[in-house]
Coordinates of C-alpha atoms and ligand atoms in Angstrom, one line a residue:
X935 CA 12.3 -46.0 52.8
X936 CA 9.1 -44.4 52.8
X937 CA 8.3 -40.6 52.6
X938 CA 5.5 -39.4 53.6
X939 CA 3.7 -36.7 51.1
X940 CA 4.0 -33.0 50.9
X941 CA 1.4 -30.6 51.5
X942 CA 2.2 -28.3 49.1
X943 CA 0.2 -24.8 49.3
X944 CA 0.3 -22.6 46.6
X945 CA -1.2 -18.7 46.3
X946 CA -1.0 -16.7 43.4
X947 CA -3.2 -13.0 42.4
X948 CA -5.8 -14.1 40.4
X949 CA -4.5 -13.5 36.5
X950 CA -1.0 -14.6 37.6
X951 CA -1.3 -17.9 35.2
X952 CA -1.6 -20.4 38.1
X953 CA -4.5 -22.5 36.1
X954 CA -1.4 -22.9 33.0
X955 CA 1.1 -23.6 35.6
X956 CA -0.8 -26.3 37.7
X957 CA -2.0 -27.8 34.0
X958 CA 1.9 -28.4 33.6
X959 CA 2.9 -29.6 37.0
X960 CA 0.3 -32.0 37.1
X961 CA 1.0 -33.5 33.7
X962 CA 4.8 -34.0 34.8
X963 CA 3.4 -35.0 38.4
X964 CA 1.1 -37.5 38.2
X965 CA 1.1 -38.4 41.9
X966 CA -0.5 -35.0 43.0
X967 CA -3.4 -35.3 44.7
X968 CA -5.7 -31.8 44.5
X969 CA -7.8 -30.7 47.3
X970 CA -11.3 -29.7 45.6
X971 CA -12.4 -26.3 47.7
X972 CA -15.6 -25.1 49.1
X973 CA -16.8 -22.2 48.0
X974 CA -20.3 -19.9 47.3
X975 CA -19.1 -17.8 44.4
X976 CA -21.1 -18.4 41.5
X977 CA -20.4 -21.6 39.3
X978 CA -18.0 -20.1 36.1
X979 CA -19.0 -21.5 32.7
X980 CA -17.6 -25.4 32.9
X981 CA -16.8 -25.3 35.7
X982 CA -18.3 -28.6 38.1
X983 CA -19.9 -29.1 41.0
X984 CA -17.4 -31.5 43.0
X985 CA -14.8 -31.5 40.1
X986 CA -13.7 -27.6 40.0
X987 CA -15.1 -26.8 43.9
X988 CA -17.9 -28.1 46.0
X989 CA -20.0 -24.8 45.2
X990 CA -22.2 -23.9 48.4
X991 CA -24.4 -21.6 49.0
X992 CA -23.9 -19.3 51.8
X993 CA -25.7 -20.3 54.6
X994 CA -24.5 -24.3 54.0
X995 CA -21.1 -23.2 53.9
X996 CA -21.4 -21.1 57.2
X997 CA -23.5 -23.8 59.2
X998 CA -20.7 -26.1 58.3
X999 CA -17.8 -23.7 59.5
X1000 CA -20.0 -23.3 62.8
X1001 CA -19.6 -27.1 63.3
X1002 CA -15.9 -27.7 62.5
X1003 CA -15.8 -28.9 59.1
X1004 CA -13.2 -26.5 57.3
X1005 CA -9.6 -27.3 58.1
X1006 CA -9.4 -23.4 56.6
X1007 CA -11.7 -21.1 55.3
X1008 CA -11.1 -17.5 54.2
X1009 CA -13.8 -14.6 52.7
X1010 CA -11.7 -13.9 49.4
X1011 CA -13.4 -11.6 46.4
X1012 CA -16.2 -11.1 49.0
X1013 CA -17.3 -14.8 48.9
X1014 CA -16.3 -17.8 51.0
X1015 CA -14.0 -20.4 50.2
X1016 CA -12.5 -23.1 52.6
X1017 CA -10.7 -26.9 52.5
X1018 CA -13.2 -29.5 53.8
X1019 CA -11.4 -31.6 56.7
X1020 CA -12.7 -34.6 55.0
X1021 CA -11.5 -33.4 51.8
X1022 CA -7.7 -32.3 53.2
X1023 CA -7.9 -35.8 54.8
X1024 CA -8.9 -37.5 51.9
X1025 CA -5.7 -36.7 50.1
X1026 CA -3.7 -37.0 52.8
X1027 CA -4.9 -40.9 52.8
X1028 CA -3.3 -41.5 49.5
X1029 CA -0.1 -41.1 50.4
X1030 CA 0.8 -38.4 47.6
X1031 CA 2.0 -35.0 48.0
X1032 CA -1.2 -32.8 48.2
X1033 CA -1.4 -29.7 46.6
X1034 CA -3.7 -27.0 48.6
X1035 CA -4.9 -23.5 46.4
X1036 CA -5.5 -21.0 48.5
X1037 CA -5.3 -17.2 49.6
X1038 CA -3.2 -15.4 51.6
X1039 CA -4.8 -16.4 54.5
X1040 CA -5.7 -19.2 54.0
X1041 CA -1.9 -20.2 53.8
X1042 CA -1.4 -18.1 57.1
X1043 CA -4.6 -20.7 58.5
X1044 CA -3.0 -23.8 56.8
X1045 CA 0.2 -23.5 58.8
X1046 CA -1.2 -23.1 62.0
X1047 CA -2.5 -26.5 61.6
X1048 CA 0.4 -28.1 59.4
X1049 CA 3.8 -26.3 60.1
X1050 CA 5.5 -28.7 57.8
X1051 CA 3.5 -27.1 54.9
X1052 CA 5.6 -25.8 51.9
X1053 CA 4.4 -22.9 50.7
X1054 CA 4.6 -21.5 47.3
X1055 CA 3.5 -17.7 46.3
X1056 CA 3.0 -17.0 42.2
X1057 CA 3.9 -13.8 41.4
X1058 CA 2.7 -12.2 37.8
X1059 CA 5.9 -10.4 35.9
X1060 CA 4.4 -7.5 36.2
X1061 CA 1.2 -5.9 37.7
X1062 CA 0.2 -4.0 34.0
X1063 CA 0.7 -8.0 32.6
X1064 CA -1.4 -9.0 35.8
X1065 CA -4.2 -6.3 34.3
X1066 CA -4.0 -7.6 31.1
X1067 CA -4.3 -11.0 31.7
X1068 CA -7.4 -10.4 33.6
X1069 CA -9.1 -8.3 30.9
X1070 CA -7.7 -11.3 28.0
X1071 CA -9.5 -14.2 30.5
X1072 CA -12.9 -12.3 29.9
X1073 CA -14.7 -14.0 33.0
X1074 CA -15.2 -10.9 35.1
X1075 CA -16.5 -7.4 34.7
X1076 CA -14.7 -4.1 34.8
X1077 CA -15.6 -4.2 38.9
X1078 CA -14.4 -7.5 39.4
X1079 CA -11.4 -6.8 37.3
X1080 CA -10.9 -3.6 39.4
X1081 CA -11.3 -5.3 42.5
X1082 CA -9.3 -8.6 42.5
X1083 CA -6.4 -6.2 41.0
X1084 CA -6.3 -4.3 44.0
X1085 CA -6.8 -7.5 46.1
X1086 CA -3.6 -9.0 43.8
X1087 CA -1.4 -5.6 45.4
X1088 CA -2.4 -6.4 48.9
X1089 CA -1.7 -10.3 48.5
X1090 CA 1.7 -9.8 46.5
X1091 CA 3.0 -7.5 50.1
X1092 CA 2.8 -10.8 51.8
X1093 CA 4.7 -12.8 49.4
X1094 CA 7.8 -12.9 51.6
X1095 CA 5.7 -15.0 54.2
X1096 CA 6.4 -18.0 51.7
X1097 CA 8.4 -20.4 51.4
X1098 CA 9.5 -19.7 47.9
X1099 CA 8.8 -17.2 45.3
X1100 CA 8.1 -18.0 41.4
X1101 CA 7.8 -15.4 39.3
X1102 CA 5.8 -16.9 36.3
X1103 CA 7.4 -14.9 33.3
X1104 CA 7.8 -18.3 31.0
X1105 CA 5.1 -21.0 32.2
X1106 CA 7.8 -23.6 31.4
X1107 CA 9.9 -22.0 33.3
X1108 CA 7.8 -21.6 35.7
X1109 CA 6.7 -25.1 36.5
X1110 CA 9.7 -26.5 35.9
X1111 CA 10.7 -24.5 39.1
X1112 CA 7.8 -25.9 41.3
X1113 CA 8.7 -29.2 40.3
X1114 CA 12.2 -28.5 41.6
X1115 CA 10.9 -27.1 44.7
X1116 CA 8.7 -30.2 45.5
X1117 CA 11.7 -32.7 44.5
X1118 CA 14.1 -30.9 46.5
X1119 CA 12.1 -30.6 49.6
X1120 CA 11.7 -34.4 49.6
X1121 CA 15.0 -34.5 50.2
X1122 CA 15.2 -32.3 53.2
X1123 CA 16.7 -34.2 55.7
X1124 CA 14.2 -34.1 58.1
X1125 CA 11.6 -36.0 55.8
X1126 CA 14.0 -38.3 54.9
X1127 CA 13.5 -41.6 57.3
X1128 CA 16.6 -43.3 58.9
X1129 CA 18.3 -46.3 57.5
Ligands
5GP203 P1 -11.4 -18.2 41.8 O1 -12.7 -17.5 42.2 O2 -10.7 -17.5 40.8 O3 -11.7 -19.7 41.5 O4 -10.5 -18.3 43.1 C1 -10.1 -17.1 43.7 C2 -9.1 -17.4 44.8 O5 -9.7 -18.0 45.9 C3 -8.0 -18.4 44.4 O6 -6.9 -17.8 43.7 C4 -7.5 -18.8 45.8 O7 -6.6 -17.8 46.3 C5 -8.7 -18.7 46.7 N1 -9.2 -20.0 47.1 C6 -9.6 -21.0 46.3 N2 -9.9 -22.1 47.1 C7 -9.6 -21.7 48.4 C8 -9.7 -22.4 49.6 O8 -10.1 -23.5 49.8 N3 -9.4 -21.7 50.7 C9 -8.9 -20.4 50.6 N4 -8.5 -19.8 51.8 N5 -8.8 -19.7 49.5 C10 -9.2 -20.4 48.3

């Protein structure tokens, strides 16, 4: 019997631990295919081109929206980020489940195209851990730090648009539950083929 894979979308605040948490899942899941985003914010230290994102610069990344070539795309931080249709389709070609990161709307965007999609929001424990996290990562400035905490409130009011909810108090925990969610959903009985 074969199944074909998920598309599994997660969205998380940034700080809410989803890097730790994916680290896990993927270890444990070794089928999971990753889309690798589009996006012109500015390359982080170690972070590369093609492994991390496909970084862009603005007006590439806009001429290529104009002609079709996102599947989704979103402004998020105030820069762009978006799944290449080649890239989505890519992944889809393997036959694994495919795991999409993305924001808020780019969830919202997702599901227009693939109502099947399961989708997953992280929640921090708390928004002063959130804060703290942020500060502890050391990648952004005060402004940044200000802005995607206020961007992490407004996301976390559409969390009951998901599918499922994990809070990500233990990161154990935590994964342990997305790797529940993805089994179970396999089972659903209308992904499971007939005999
Ligand atoms: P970061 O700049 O920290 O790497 O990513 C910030 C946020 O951008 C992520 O948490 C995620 O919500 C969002 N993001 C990353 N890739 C995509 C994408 O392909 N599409 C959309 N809509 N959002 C993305």
């Amino acid at each position: 019997m074969t199944q074909p894979g998920l598309i599994v979308v997660i969205s998380a605040p940034s700080g809410a631990g989803k890097l730790t948490l994916l680290t896990k899942v993927r270890e444990a899941c070794r089928d999971l295919s990753s889309t690798v985003s589009a996006t012109t914010r500015p390359k982080r230290q170690g972070e590369v081109d093609g492994k991390h994102y496909h970084f862009l610069d603005r007006s590439e990344f806009e001429r290529r929206v104009a002609v079709g070539e996102f599947a989704e795309w979103a402004e998020v931080h105030g820069n762009l980020y978006g799944t290449l249709r080649s890239e989505l389709d890519r992944c889809l070609r393997s036959g694994h489940d495919v795991l999409l990161e993305l924001d808020v709307q780019g969830m919202r965007n997702l599901r227009r195209l693939y109502p099947d999609a399961v989708t997953i929001f992280l929640m921090p424990p708390s928004l002063e851990e959130l804060e703290r996290r942020l500060r502890k990562r050391g990648t952004d400035g005060a402004a940044e730090i200000a802005l995607r905490l206020r961007n992490a409130q407004e996301e976390m009011l559409a969390r009951n648009e998901f599918d499922y909810i994990i809070v990500n108090e233990v990161v154990e925990r935590a994964a342990g539950d997305m790797i529940a969610i993805m089994r179970a959903e396999h089972c659903r009985s209308h992904r499971v083929a007939p005999i």
